[in-house]
Short mmCIF file of C-alpha atoms and ligand atoms in Angstrom, two decimals:
data_model
loop_
_atom_site.label_atom_id
_atom_site.label_comp_id
_atom_site.label_asym_id
_atom_site.label_seq_id
_atom_site.Cartn_x
_atom_site.Cartn_y
_atom_site.Cartn_z
CA MET A 1389 -22.13 -27.36 -30.12
CA GLY A 1390 -24.99 -27.22 -27.72
CA LEU A 1391 -23.45 -27.77 -24.32
CA PHE A 1392 -20.86 -25.02 -24.43
CA LYS A 1393 -21.95 -21.66 -25.66
CA GLU A 1394 -19.14 -19.72 -27.30
CA ILE A 1395 -18.37 -16.55 -25.41
CA SER A 1396 -16.75 -13.52 -26.94
CA CYS A 1397 -14.63 -10.84 -25.34
CA ALA A 1398 -16.59 -7.74 -24.36
CA HIS A 1399 -13.74 -5.51 -25.53
CA CYS A 1400 -12.32 -6.93 -28.76
CA GLY A 1401 -15.05 -9.39 -29.73
CA ASN A 1402 -12.67 -12.32 -30.18
CA LYS A 1403 -13.46 -15.72 -28.75
CA ALA A 1404 -12.89 -15.79 -25.00
CA GLY A 1405 -11.66 -19.32 -24.23
CA MET A 1406 -13.15 -21.01 -21.20
CA LEU A 1407 -9.83 -21.53 -19.40
CA SER A 1408 -8.30 -18.14 -20.12
CA ARG A 1409 -11.18 -15.70 -19.93
CA LEU A 1410 -11.77 -13.33 -17.06
CA LYS A 1411 -15.29 -12.82 -15.73
CA LEU A 1412 -16.15 -9.25 -14.82
CA LYS A 1413 -18.55 -7.77 -12.29
CA ASP A 1414 -21.28 -7.25 -14.92
CA GLY A 1415 -21.11 -10.85 -16.17
CA ASN A 1416 -19.13 -9.96 -19.30
CA TYR A 1417 -15.80 -11.58 -20.13
CA LEU A 1418 -12.39 -10.43 -21.31
CA CYS A 1419 -10.21 -12.65 -23.51
CA TRP A 1420 -6.64 -13.46 -22.48
CA ASP A 1421 -5.09 -10.85 -24.79
CA CYS A 1422 -7.23 -8.06 -23.37
CA GLN A 1423 -6.79 -9.01 -19.72
CA LYS A 1424 -3.05 -9.54 -19.77
CA ILE A 1425 -2.32 -5.84 -19.21
CA ILE A 1426 -3.78 -6.28 -15.71
CA PRO A 1427 -1.06 -7.36 -13.29
CA ASP A 1428 -1.65 -10.67 -11.47
CA SER A 1429 -1.46 -8.85 -8.17
CA ILE A 1430 -4.68 -6.91 -8.83
CA ARG A 1431 -6.40 -8.96 -11.56
CA ASP A 1432 -9.07 -10.70 -9.48
CA SER A 1433 -9.98 -7.59 -7.54
CA TRP A 1434 -10.16 -5.48 -10.70
CA ALA A 1435 -12.55 -8.01 -12.26
CA ALA A 1436 -14.68 -8.12 -9.11
CA LEU A 1437 -15.01 -4.33 -9.00
CA ASN A 1438 -15.32 -3.41 -12.68
CA GLY A 1439 -17.53 -4.17 -15.67
CA ALA A 1440 -16.72 -4.16 -19.38
CA GLU A 1441 -17.46 -0.42 -19.56
CA ASN A 1442 -14.51 0.27 -17.25
CA TYR A 1443 -11.96 -1.48 -19.47
CA GLN A 1444 -11.26 1.66 -21.50
CA GLY A 1445 -10.39 3.46 -18.27
CA LEU A 1446 -7.88 0.75 -17.50
CA LEU A 1447 -6.33 1.13 -20.95
CA ASP A 1448 -6.07 4.88 -20.34
CA TYR A 1449 -4.40 4.23 -17.00
CA LYS A 1450 -1.94 1.84 -18.64
CA LYS A 1451 -1.09 4.56 -21.16
CA LYS A 1452 -0.44 7.05 -18.37
CA SER A 1453 1.60 4.50 -16.46
CA ASP A 1454 3.72 3.70 -19.55
CA SER A 1455 4.24 7.23 -20.78
CA GLU A 1456 4.41 9.18 -17.53
CA TYR A 1457 5.18 6.93 -14.57
CA LYS A 1458 7.49 4.31 -16.06
CA PRO A 1459 10.07 6.71 -17.56
CA GLN A 1460 10.45 8.62 -14.29
CA PHE A 1461 10.24 5.64 -11.95
CA ASN A 1462 13.45 5.27 -10.01
CA GLY A 1463 13.06 3.06 -6.96
CA THR A 1464 14.59 4.44 -3.78
CA PHE A 1465 13.32 1.87 -1.27
CA SER A 1466 12.01 -1.61 -1.50
CA TYR A 1467 10.53 -4.08 0.90
CA GLY A 1468 9.77 -7.57 -0.29
CA GLU A 1469 7.63 -7.31 -3.39
CA ILE A 1470 6.95 -3.59 -3.16
CA GLU A 1471 9.30 -1.00 -4.58
CA ILE A 1472 8.79 2.68 -3.85
CA ASP A 1473 9.99 5.79 -5.65
CA GLU A 1474 9.95 8.40 -2.88
CA ASN A 1475 10.82 11.34 -5.14
CA HIS A 1476 7.89 10.87 -7.49
CA GLY A 1477 5.37 9.29 -5.10
CA LEU A 1478 5.13 6.09 -7.14
CA PHE A 1479 5.33 2.41 -6.34
CA ARG A 1480 5.04 -0.97 -7.94
CA ILE A 1481 3.80 -4.09 -6.30
CA GLU A 1482 5.86 -6.68 -8.15
CA TYR A 1483 9.02 -6.17 -10.15
CA ASP A 1484 7.50 -7.52 -13.34
CA ASP A 1485 4.24 -5.63 -12.97
CA THR A 1486 3.01 -3.94 -16.11
CA LEU A 1487 1.53 -1.05 -14.12
CA ILE A 1488 3.04 1.51 -11.81
CA TYR A 1489 0.84 3.10 -9.16
CA SER A 1490 0.72 6.58 -7.72
CA PHE A 1491 0.37 7.37 -4.03
CA ALA A 1492 -2.15 9.98 -5.19
CA ASN A 1493 -4.52 7.09 -5.96
CA VAL A 1494 -4.15 5.14 -2.75
CA VAL A 1495 -7.48 5.15 -0.91
CA ASP A 1496 -6.79 2.79 1.94
CA PHE A 1497 -4.10 0.43 3.16
CA ASP A 1498 -3.16 -1.82 6.01
CA PHE A 1499 -0.05 -3.84 6.78
CA GLY A 1500 0.42 -6.64 9.24
CA PHE A 1501 2.59 -9.48 10.41
CA VAL A 1502 1.49 -13.11 10.51
CA ALA A 1503 3.55 -15.28 12.84
CA GLU A 1504 4.17 -18.78 11.59
CA THR A 1505 6.71 -20.31 13.95
CA VAL A 1506 7.71 -19.35 17.46
CA LYS A 1507 10.96 -20.65 18.96
CA GLU A 1508 11.46 -20.32 22.66
CA GLY A 1509 14.45 -18.34 23.71
CA ILE A 1510 16.01 -17.74 27.13
CA PHE A 1511 15.12 -14.07 27.24
CA LYS A 1512 12.87 -13.54 24.23
CA ASP A 1513 11.16 -15.85 21.81
CA LYS A 1514 12.10 -15.81 18.16
CA VAL A 1515 9.09 -15.33 15.93
CA LYS A 1516 9.21 -16.08 12.20
CA GLY A 1517 6.48 -15.22 9.78
CA LYS A 1518 5.48 -13.07 6.88
CA SER A 1519 4.50 -9.48 6.28
CA ILE A 1520 1.21 -9.01 4.55
CA GLY A 1521 -0.37 -5.99 2.96
CA TYR A 1522 -3.65 -4.62 1.69
CA ILE A 1523 -3.78 -1.59 -0.59
CA VAL A 1524 -6.90 -0.09 -2.18
CA LEU A 1525 -6.46 2.07 -5.28
CA SER A 1526 -8.94 4.44 -6.86
CA ASN A 1527 -7.19 4.39 -10.24
CA PRO A 1528 -7.04 1.72 -11.44
CA PHE A 1529 -10.01 0.81 -9.28
CA ALA A 1530 -8.63 -2.36 -7.69
CA SER A 1531 -7.03 -3.66 -4.56
CA TYR A 1532 -3.99 -5.69 -3.71
CA SER A 1533 -3.77 -8.11 -0.86
CA GLY A 1534 -0.98 -10.55 -0.36
CA THR A 1535 2.38 -11.41 1.08
CA ILE A 1536 4.83 -8.56 0.76
CA LYS A 1537 7.68 -10.41 2.35
CA ASN A 1538 8.18 -13.95 3.49
CA ARG A 1539 10.48 -15.12 6.27
CA GLU A 1540 10.52 -12.04 8.44
CA LYS A 1541 11.86 -12.31 11.97
CA THR A 1542 10.94 -10.48 15.12
CA LYS A 1543 11.14 -11.04 18.86
CA GLY A 1544 8.24 -12.13 21.01
CA ASN A 1545 7.31 -11.96 24.68
CA LEU A 1546 4.78 -13.96 26.62
CA ASN A 1547 1.82 -11.88 27.64
CA PHE A 1548 1.11 -11.36 31.33
CA LEU A 1549 -1.08 -14.48 31.55
CA LYS A 1550 1.78 -16.44 29.92
CA THR A 1551 -0.63 -17.92 27.44
CA LYS A 1552 0.19 -16.06 24.30
CA VAL A 1553 3.27 -14.70 22.59
CA VAL A 1554 2.98 -11.02 21.79
CA TYR A 1555 5.32 -9.45 19.27
CA ASP A 1556 6.06 -6.25 17.44
CA HIS A 1557 6.18 -5.82 13.70
CA PRO A 1558 9.61 -6.76 12.34
CA ASP A 1559 11.97 -3.81 11.83
CA GLY A 1560 11.77 -4.12 8.05
CA LEU A 1561 7.99 -3.91 8.04
CA LEU A 1562 8.04 -0.95 10.45
CA ALA A 1563 10.43 1.01 8.23
CA PHE A 1564 8.32 0.20 5.19
CA GLU A 1565 5.05 1.13 6.89
CA GLU A 1566 6.44 4.46 8.01
CA LYS A 1567 7.60 5.36 4.53
CA PHE A 1568 4.31 4.26 3.00
CA ILE A 1569 2.28 6.35 5.44
CA VAL A 1570 4.32 9.50 4.92
CA LEU A 1571 4.18 9.14 1.13
CA TYR A 1572 0.44 8.58 1.34
CA CYS A 1573 0.07 11.76 3.38
CA MET A 1574 2.34 13.73 1.05
CA PHE A 1575 0.86 12.74 -2.26
CA ASN A 1576 -2.73 11.76 -1.53
CA ARG A 1577 -5.11 14.31 -2.96
CA THR A 1578 -8.18 15.30 -1.01
CA ASP A 1579 -9.87 16.45 -4.23
CA ASN A 1580 -9.95 12.87 -5.49
CA SER A 1581 -13.65 12.40 -6.14
CA PHE A 1582 -13.43 8.64 -5.89
CA SER A 1583 -11.71 8.64 -2.56
CA SER A 1584 -14.31 10.93 -1.01
CA GLN A 1585 -17.01 8.68 -2.44
CA TYR A 1586 -15.18 5.68 -1.03
CA ALA A 1587 -14.96 7.25 2.40
CA GLY A 1588 -18.71 7.74 2.49
CA GLY A 1589 -18.54 11.37 1.39
CA GLN A 1590 -16.19 12.36 4.16
CA GLN A 1591 -13.12 14.33 3.27
CA ARG A 1592 -10.10 13.58 5.36
CA THR A 1593 -9.16 16.61 7.39
CA GLU A 1594 -5.59 17.74 7.96
CA LEU A 1595 -5.90 16.45 11.51
CA ASP A 1596 -6.96 13.01 10.24
CA LYS A 1597 -3.92 12.95 8.00
CA ALA A 1598 -1.65 14.01 10.83
CA LEU A 1599 -3.08 11.25 13.00
CA SER A 1600 -2.47 8.63 10.35
CA LEU A 1601 1.04 9.93 9.78
CA PHE A 1602 1.70 9.47 13.49
CA MET A 1603 -0.06 6.09 13.34
CA VAL A 1604 -2.66 6.76 16.01
CA ASP A 1605 -6.39 6.27 15.64
CA ASP A 1606 -7.51 8.93 18.04
CA ILE A 1607 -6.05 12.11 19.48
CA THR A 1608 -6.90 10.89 23.00
CA GLU A 1609 -4.29 8.13 22.59
CA LEU A 1610 -1.54 10.73 22.37
CA THR A 1611 0.56 12.35 25.04
CA ILE A 1612 3.29 14.90 24.45
CA GLU A 1613 5.88 12.29 25.30
CA LYS A 1614 4.40 9.82 22.84
CA LEU A 1615 4.16 12.51 20.18
CA ASN A 1616 7.84 13.36 20.61
CA ASN A 1617 8.85 9.70 20.46
CA ILE A 1618 6.93 9.06 17.25
CA ARG A 1619 8.36 12.19 15.65
CA ARG A 1620 11.88 11.08 16.53
CA ARG A 1621 11.24 7.65 15.01
CA LEU A 1622 9.67 9.07 11.83
CA MET A 1623 12.56 11.49 11.36
CA LYS A 1624 15.04 8.66 11.79
CA SER A 1625 13.35 6.50 9.20
CA PHE A 1626 13.77 9.25 6.60
CA HIS A 1627 17.39 9.89 7.21
CA PRO A 1628 19.40 7.65 4.91
CA ASP A 1629 23.04 6.96 5.67
CA ASN A 1630 24.22 8.99 2.70
CA GLY A 1631 23.22 12.21 4.39
CA PRO A 1632 20.18 14.45 4.15
CA GLY A 1633 18.90 15.29 0.70
CA GLU A 1634 16.15 17.43 -0.73
CA ILE A 1635 13.55 14.73 -0.22
CA ASP A 1636 14.41 14.44 3.45
CA GLU A 1637 13.69 18.13 3.93
CA LYS A 1638 10.30 17.64 2.29
CA TYR A 1639 9.55 14.75 4.66
CA ALA A 1640 10.83 16.65 7.64
CA LYS A 1641 8.54 19.56 6.80
CA LYS A 1642 5.53 17.27 6.45
CA ILE A 1643 6.31 15.52 9.73
CA ASN A 1644 6.80 18.82 11.56
CA GLN A 1645 3.57 20.29 10.20
CA ALA A 1646 1.67 17.24 11.41
CA TYR A 1647 3.48 17.45 14.73
CA ASP A 1648 2.43 21.09 15.24
CA LEU A 1649 -1.16 20.29 14.37
CA LEU A 1650 -1.30 17.39 16.81
CA PHE A 1651 0.52 19.34 19.50
CA GLU A 1652 -2.10 22.08 19.31
CA ALA A 1653 -4.94 19.56 19.35
CA LEU A 1654 -3.69 17.84 22.51
ZN1 ZN B 3109 -10.40 -9.29 -26.05
#
């Protein structure tokens, strides 16, 4: 009594214990039972972006994820913690996550490589590190940032001043990034009111999407040779060893459409 005021859950009204409650953006709290539907991977960001009034929306999303996404989810590619279902445009961040996400709700993302150890080699240095990722979702309104895969390896070179090792993304991360970008371009809806709000009212044009599919920031960075090289690499990354399937044709079409658009814009 006195020192500690009892706090109740803004959703169910039960006591929200000090060690287990989750503080939301509006200062309200959720008890452990109410917050446990939020996966660890997005819990803190969800709480930082949402108030108690948004909890019902999260419950609705969970319902959609359970009834619609989960039954059809059939992972076709995984990289570290992230598993992707290319046929349905879905992914999950961790295998035990209670929610499955749709590429239609991805607003922004970025992937990178953090080098942790560099071993000198005769010709090239060996670089070990981890692949990290950042994904912003409009529904549920939350973001993920964390290590997708630990212990990745790539090769490094000294830069021309011989002061710093420069390195490419590891092959595994490159393949993952390419798939993620194509799926984002295939399934992301431009009519998503949140994403246009998020982008400061700007709708992404087809050219913007083509640029992000080809992983360039600006059309002036492209040459016809570079365009052809990127297309070849993208096509390769969507050609599994078991031969071309229906999904590969869909990818190929998307890649070729973007190619034509960029070719004309050059
Ligand atoms: Zn509660």
